[in-house]
PDB file of N, CA, C and O in Angstrom:
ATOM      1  N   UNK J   1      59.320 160.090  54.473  1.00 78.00           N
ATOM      2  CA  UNK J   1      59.182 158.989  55.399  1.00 78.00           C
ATOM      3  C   UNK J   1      58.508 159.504  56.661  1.00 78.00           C
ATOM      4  O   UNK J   1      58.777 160.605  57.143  1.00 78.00           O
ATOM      5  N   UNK J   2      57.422 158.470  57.289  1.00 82.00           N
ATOM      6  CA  UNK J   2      56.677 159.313  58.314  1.00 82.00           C
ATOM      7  C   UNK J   2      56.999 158.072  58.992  1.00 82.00           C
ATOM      8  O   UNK J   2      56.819 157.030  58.361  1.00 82.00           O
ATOM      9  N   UNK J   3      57.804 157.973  61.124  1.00 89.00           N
ATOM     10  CA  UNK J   3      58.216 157.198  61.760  1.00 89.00           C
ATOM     11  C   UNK J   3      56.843 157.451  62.433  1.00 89.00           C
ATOM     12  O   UNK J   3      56.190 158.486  62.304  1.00 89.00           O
ATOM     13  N   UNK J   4      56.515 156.442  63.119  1.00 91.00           N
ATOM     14  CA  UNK J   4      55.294 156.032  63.676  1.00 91.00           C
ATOM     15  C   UNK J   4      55.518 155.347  64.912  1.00 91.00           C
ATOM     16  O   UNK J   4      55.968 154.217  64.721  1.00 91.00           O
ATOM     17  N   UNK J   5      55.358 155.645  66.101  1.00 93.00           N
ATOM     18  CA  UNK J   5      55.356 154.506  67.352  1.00 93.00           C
ATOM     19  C   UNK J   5      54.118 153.744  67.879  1.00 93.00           C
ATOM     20  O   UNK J   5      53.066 154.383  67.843  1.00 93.00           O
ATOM     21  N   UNK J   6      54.072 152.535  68.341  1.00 94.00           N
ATOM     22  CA  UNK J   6      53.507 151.509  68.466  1.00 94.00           C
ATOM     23  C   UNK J   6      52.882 152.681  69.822  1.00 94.00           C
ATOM     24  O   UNK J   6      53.444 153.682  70.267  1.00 94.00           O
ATOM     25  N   UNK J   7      51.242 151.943  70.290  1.00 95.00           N
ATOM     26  CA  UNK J   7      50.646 152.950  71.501  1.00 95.00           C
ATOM     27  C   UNK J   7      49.878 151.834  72.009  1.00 95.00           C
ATOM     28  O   UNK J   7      49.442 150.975  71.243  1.00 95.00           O
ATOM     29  N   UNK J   8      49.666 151.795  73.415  1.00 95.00           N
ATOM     30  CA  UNK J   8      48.716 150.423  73.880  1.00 95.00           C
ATOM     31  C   UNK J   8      46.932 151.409  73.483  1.00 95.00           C
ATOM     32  O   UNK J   8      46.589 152.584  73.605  1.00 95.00           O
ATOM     33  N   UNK J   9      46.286 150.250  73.034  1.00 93.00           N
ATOM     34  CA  UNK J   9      44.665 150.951  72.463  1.00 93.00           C
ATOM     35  C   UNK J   9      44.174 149.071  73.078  1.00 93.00           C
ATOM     36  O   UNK J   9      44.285 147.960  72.560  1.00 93.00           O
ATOM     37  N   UNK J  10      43.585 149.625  74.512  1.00 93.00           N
ATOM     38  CA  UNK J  10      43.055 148.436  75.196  1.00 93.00           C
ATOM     39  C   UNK J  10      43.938 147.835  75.213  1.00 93.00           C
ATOM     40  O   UNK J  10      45.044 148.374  75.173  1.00 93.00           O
ATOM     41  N   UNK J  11      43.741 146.003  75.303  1.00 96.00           N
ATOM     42  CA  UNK J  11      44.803 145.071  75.372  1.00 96.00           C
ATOM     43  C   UNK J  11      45.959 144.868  74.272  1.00 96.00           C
ATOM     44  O   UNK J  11      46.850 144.033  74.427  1.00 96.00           O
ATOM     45  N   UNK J  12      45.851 145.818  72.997  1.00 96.00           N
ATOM     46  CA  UNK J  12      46.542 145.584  72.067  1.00 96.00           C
ATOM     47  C   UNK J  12      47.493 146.742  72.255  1.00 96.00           C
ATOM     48  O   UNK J  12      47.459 147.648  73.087  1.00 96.00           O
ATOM     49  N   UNK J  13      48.484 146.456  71.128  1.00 96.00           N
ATOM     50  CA  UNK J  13      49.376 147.666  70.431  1.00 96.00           C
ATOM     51  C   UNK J  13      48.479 147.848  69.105  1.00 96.00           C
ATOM     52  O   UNK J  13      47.762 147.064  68.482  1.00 96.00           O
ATOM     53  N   UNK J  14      48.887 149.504  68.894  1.00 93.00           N
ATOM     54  CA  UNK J  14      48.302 149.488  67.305  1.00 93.00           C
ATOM     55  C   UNK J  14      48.963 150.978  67.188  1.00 93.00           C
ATOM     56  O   UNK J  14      49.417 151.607  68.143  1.00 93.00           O
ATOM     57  N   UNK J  15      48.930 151.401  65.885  1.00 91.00           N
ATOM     58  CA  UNK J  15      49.719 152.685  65.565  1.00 91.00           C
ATOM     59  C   UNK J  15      48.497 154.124  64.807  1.00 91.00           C
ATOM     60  O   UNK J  15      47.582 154.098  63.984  1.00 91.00           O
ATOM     61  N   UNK J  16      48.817 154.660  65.215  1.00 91.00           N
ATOM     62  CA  UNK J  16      48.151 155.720  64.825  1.00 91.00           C
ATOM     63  C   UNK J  16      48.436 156.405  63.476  1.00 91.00           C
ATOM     64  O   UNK J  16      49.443 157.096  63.626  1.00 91.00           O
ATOM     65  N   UNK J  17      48.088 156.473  62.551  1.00 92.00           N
ATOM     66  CA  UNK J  17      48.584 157.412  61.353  1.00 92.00           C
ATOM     67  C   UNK J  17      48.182 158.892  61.140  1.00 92.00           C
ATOM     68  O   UNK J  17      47.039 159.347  61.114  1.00 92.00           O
ATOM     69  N   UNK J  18      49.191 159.458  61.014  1.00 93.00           N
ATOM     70  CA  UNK J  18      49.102 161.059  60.845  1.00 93.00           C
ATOM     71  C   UNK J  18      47.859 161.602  59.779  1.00 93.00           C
ATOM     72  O   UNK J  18      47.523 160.884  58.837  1.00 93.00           O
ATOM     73  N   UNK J  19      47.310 162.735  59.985  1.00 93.00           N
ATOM     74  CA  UNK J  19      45.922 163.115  58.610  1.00 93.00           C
ATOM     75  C   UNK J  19      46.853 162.881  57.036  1.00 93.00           C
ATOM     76  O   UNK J  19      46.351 162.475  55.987  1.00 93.00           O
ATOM     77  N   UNK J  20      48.472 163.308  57.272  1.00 92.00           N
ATOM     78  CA  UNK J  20      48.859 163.571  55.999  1.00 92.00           C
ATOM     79  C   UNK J  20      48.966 161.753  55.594  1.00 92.00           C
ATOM     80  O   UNK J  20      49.049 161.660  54.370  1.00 92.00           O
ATOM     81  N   UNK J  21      48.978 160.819  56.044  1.00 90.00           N
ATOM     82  CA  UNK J  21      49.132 159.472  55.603  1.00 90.00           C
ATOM     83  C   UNK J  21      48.261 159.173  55.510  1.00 90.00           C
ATOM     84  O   UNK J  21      48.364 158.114  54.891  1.00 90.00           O
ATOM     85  N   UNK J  22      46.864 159.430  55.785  1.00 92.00           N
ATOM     86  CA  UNK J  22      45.759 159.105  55.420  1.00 92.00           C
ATOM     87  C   UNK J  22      45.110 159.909  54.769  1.00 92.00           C
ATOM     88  O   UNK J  22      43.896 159.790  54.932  1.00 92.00           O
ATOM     89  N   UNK J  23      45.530 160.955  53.859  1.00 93.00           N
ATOM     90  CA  UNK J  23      44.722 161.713  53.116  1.00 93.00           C
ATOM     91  C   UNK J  23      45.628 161.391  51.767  1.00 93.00           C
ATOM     92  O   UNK J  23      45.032 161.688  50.732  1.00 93.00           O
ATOM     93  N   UNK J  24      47.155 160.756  51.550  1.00 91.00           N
ATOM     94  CA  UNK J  24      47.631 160.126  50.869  1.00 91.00           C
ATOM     95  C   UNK J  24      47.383 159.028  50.620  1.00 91.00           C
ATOM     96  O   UNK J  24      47.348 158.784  49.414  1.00 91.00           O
ATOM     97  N   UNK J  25      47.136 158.022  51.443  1.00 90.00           N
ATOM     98  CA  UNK J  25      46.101 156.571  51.053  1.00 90.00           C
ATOM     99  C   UNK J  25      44.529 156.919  50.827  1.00 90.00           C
ATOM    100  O   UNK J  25      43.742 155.978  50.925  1.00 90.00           O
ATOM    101  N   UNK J  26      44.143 157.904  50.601  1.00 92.00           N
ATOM    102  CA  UNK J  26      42.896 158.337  50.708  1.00 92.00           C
ATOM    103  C   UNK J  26      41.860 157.305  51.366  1.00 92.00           C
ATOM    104  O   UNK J  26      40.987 156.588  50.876  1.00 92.00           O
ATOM    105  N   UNK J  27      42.358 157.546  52.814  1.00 93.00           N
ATOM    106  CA  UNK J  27      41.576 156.545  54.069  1.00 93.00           C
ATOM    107  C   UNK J  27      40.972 157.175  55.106  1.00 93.00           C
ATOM    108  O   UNK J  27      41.328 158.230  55.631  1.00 93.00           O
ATOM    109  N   UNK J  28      39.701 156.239  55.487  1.00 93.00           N
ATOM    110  CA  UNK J  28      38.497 157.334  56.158  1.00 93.00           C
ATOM    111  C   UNK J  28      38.339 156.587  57.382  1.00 93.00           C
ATOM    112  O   UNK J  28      38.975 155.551  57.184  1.00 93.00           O
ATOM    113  N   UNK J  29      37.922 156.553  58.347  1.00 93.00           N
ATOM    114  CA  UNK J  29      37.951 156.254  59.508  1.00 93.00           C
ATOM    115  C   UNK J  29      36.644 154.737  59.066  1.00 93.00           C
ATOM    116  O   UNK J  29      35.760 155.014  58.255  1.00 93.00           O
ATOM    117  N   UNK J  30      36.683 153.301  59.661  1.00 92.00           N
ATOM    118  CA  UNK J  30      36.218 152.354  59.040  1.00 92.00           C
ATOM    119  C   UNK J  30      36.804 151.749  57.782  1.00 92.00           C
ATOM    120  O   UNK J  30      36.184 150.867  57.188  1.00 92.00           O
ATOM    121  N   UNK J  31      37.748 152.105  57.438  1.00 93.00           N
ATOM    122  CA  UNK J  31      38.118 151.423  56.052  1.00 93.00           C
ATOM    123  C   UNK J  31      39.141 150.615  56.542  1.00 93.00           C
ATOM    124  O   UNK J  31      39.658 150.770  57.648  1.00 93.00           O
ATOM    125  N   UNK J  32      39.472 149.663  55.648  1.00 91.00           N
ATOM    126  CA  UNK J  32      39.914 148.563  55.912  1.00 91.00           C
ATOM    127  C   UNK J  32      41.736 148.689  55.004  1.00 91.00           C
ATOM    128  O   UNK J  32      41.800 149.054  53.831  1.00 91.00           O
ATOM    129  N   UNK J  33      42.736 148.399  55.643  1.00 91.00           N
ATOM    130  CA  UNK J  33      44.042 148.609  54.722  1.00 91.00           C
ATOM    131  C   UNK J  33      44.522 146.853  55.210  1.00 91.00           C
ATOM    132  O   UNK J  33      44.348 146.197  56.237  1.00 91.00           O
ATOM    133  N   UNK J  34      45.040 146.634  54.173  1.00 89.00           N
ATOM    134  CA  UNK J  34      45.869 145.771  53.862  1.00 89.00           C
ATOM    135  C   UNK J  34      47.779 145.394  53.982  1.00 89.00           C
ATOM    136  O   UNK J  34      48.537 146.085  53.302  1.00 89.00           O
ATOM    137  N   UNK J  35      48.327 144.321  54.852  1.00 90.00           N
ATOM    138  CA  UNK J  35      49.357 144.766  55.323  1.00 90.00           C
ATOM    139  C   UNK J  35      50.152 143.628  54.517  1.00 90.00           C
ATOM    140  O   UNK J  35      50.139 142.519  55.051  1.00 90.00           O
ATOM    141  N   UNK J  36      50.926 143.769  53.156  1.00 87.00           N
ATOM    142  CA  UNK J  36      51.634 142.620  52.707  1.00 87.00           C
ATOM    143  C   UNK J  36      53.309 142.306  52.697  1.00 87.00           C
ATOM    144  O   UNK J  36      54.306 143.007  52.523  1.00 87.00           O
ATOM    145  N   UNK J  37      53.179 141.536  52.848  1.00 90.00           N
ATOM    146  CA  UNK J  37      55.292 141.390  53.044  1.00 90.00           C
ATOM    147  C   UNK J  37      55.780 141.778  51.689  1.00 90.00           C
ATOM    148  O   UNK J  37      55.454 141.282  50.611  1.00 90.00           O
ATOM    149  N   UNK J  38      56.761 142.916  51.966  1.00 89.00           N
ATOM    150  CA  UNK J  38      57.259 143.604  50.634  1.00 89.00           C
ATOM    151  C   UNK J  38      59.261 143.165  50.851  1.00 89.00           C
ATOM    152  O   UNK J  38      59.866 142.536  51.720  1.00 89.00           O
ATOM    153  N   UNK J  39      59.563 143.646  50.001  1.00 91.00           N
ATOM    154  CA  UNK J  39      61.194 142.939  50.113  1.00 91.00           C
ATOM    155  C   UNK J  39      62.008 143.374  51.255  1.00 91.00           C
ATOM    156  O   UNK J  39      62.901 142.684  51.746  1.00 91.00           O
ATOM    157  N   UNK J  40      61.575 144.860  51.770  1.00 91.00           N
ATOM    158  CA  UNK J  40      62.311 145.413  52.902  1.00 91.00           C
ATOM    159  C   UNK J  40      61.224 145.554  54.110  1.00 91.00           C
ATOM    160  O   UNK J  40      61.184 146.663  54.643  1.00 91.00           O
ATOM    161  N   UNK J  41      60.489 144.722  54.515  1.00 92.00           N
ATOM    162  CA  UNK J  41      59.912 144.541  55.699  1.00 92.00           C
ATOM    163  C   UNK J  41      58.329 144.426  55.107  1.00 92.00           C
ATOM    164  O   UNK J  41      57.979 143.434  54.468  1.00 92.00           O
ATOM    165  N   UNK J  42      57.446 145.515  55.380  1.00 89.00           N
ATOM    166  CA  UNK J  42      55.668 144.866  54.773  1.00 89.00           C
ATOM    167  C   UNK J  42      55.183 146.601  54.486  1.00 89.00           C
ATOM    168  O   UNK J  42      55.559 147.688  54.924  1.00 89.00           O
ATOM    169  N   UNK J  43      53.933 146.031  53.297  1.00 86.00           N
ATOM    170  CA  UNK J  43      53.404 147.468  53.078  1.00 86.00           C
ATOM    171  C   UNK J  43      52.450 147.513  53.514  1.00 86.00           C
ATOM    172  O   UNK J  43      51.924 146.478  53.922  1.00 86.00           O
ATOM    173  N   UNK J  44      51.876 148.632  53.603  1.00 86.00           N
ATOM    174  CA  UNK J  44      49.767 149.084  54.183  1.00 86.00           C
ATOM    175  C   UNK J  44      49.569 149.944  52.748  1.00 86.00           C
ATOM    176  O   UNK J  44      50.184 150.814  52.132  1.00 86.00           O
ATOM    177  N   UNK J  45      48.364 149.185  52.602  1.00 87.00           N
ATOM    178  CA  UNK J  45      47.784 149.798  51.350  1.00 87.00           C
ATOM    179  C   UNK J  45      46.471 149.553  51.550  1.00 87.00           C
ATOM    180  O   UNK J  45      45.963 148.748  52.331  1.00 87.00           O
ATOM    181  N   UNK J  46      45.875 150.413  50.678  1.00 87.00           N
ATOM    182  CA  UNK J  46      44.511 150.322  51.130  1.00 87.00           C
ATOM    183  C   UNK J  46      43.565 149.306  50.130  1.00 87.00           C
ATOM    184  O   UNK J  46      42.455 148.783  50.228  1.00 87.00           O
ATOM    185  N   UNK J  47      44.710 149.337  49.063  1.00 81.00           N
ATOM    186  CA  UNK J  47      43.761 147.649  48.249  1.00 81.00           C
ATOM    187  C   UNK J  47      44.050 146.708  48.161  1.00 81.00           C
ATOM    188  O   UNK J  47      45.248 146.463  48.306  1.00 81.00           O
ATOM    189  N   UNK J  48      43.322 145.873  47.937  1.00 79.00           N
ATOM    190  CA  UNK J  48      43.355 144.206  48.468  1.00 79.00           C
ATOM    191  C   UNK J  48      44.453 143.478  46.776  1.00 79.00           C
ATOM    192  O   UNK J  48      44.169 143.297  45.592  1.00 79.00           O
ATOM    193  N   UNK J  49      45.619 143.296  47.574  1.00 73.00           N
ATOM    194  CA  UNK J  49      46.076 142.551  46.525  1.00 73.00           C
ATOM    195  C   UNK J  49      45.805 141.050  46.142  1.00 73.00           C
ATOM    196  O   UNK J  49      46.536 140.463  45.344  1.00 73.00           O
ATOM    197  N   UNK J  50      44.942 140.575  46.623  1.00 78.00           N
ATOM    198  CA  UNK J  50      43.890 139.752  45.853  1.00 78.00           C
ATOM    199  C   UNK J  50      43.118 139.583  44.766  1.00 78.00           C
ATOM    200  O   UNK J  50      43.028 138.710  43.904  1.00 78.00           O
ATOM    201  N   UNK J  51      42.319 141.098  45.097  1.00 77.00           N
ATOM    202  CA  UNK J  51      41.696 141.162  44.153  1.00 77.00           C
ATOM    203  C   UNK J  51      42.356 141.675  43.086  1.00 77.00           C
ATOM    204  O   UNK J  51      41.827 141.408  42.007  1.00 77.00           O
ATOM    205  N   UNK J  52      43.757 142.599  43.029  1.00 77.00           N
ATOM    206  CA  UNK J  52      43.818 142.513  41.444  1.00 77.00           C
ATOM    207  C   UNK J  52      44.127 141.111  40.720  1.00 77.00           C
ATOM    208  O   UNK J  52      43.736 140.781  39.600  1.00 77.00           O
ATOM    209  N   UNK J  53      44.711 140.555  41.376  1.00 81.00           N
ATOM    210  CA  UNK J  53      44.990 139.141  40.785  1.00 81.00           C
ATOM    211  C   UNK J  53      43.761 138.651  40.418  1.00 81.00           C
ATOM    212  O   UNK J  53      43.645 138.336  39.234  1.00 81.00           O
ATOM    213  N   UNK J  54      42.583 138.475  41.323  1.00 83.00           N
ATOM    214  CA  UNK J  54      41.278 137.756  40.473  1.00 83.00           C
ATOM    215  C   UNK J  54      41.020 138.802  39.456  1.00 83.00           C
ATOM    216  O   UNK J  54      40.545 138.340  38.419  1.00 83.00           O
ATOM    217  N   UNK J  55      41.221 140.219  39.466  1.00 84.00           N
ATOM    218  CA  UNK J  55      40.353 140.984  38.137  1.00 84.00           C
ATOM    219  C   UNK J  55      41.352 140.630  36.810  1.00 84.00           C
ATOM    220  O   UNK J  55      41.170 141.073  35.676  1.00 84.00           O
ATOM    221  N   UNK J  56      42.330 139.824  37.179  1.00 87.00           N
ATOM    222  CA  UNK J  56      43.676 139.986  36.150  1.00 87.00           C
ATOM    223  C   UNK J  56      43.223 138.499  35.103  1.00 87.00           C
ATOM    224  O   UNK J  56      43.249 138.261  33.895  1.00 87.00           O
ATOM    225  N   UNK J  57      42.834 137.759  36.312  1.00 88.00           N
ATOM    226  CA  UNK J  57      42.537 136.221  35.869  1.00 88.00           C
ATOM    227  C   UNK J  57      41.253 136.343  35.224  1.00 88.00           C
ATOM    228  O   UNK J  57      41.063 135.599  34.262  1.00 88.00           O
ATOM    229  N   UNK J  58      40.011 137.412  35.684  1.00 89.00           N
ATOM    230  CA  UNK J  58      38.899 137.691  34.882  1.00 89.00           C
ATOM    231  C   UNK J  58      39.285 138.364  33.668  1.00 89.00           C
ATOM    232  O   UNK J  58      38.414 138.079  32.846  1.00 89.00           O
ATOM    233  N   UNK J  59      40.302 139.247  33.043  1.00 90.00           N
ATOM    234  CA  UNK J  59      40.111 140.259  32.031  1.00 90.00           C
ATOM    235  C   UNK J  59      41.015 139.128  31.432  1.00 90.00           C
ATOM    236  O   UNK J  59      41.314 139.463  30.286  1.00 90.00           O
ATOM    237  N   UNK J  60      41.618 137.806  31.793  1.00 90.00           N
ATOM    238  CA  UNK J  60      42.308 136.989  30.954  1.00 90.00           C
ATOM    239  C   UNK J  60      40.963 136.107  30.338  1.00 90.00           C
ATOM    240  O   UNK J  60      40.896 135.987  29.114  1.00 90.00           O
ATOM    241  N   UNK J  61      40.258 135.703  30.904  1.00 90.00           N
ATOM    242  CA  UNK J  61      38.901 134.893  30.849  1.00 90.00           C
ATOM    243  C   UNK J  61      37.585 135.618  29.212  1.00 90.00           C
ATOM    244  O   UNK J  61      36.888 135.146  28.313  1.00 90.00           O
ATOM    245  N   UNK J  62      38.063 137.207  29.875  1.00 89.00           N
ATOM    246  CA  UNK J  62      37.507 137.861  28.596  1.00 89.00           C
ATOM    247  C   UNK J  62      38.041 137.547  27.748  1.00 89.00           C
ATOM    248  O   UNK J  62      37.412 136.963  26.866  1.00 89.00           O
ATOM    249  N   UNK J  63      39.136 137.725  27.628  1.00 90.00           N
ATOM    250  CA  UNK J  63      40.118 137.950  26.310  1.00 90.00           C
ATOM    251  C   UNK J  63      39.771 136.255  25.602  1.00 90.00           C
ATOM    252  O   UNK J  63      39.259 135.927  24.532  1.00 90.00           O
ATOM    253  N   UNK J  64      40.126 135.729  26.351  1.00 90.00           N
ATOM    254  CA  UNK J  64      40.018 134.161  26.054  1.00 90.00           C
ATOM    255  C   UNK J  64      38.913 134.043  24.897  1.00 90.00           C
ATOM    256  O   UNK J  64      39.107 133.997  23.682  1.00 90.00           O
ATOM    257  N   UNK J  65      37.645 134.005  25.631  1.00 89.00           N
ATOM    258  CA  UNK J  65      36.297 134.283  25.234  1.00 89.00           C
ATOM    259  C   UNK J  65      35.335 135.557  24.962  1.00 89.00           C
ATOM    260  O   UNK J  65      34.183 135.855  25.281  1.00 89.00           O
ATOM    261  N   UNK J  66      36.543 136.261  24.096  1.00 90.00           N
ATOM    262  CA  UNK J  66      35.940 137.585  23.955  1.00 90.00           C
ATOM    263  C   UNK J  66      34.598 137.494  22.473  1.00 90.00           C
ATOM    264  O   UNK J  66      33.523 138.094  22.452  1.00 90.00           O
ATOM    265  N   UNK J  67      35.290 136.325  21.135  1.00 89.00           N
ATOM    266  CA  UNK J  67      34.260 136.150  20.315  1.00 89.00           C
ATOM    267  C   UNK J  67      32.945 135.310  21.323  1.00 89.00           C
ATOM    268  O   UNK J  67      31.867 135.861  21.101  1.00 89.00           O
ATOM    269  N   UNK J  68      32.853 134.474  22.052  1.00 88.00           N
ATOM    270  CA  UNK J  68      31.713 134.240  22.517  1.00 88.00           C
ATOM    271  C   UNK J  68      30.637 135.256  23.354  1.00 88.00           C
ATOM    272  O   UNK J  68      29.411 135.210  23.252  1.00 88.00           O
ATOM    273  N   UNK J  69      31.197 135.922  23.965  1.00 85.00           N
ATOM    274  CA  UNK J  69      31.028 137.399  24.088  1.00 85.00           C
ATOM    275  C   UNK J  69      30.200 137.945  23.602  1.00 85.00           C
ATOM    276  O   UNK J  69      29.065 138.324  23.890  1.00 85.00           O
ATOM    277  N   UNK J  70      31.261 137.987  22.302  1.00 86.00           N
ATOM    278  CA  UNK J  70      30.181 139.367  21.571  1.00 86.00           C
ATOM    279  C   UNK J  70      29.125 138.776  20.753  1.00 86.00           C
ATOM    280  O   UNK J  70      28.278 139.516  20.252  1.00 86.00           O
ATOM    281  N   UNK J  71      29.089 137.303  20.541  1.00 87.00           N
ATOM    282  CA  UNK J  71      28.167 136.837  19.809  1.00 87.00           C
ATOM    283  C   UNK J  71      26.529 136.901  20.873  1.00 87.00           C
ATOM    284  O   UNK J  71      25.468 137.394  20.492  1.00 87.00           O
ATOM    285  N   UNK J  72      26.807 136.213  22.294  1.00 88.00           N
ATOM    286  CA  UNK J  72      25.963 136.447  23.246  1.00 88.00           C
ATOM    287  C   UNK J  72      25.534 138.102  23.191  1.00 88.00           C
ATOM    288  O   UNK J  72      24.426 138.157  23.725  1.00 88.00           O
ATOM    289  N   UNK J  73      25.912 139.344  22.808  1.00 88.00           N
ATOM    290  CA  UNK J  73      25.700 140.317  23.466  1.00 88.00           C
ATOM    291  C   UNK J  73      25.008 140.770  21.820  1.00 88.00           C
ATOM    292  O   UNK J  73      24.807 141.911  21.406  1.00 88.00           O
ATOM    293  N   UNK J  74      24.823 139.839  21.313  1.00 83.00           N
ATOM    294  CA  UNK J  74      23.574 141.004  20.151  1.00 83.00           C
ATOM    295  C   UNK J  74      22.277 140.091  20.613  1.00 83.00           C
ATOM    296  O   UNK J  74      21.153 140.354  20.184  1.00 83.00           O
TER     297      UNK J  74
END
């Protein structure tokens, strides 16, 4: 567990993360993390839980129409 304190950066608060929390999210200075409500308060992650849901609803879409597919692909 890494505790983190809130720091004024201009008119805001924002938190700083240690190299070892960002070399574990493998995050680079410009990248973008994601903050979602998890059961015991919210997570930061660095991928968009959006998009697995649309790639989930696309690889259902394949499956669906996987013979039309392969007939298109000769």
């Amino acid at each position: 567990m890494t505790t983190l304190k809130l720091t004024q950066i201009g008119n805001s608060l924002g938190l700083i993360l240690p190299r070892e929390v960002l070399a574990r999210l493998k995050l680079q200075k410009g990248d973008t993390v994601f903050v979602t409500d998890a059961a015991n308060g919210v997570m930061l992650t660095p991928y968009d839980p959006d998009l697995d849901q649309q790639l989930e609803i696309g690889r259902e879409f394949m499956r669906e129409y996987r013979d039309t597919f392969h007939q298109l692909a000769k």
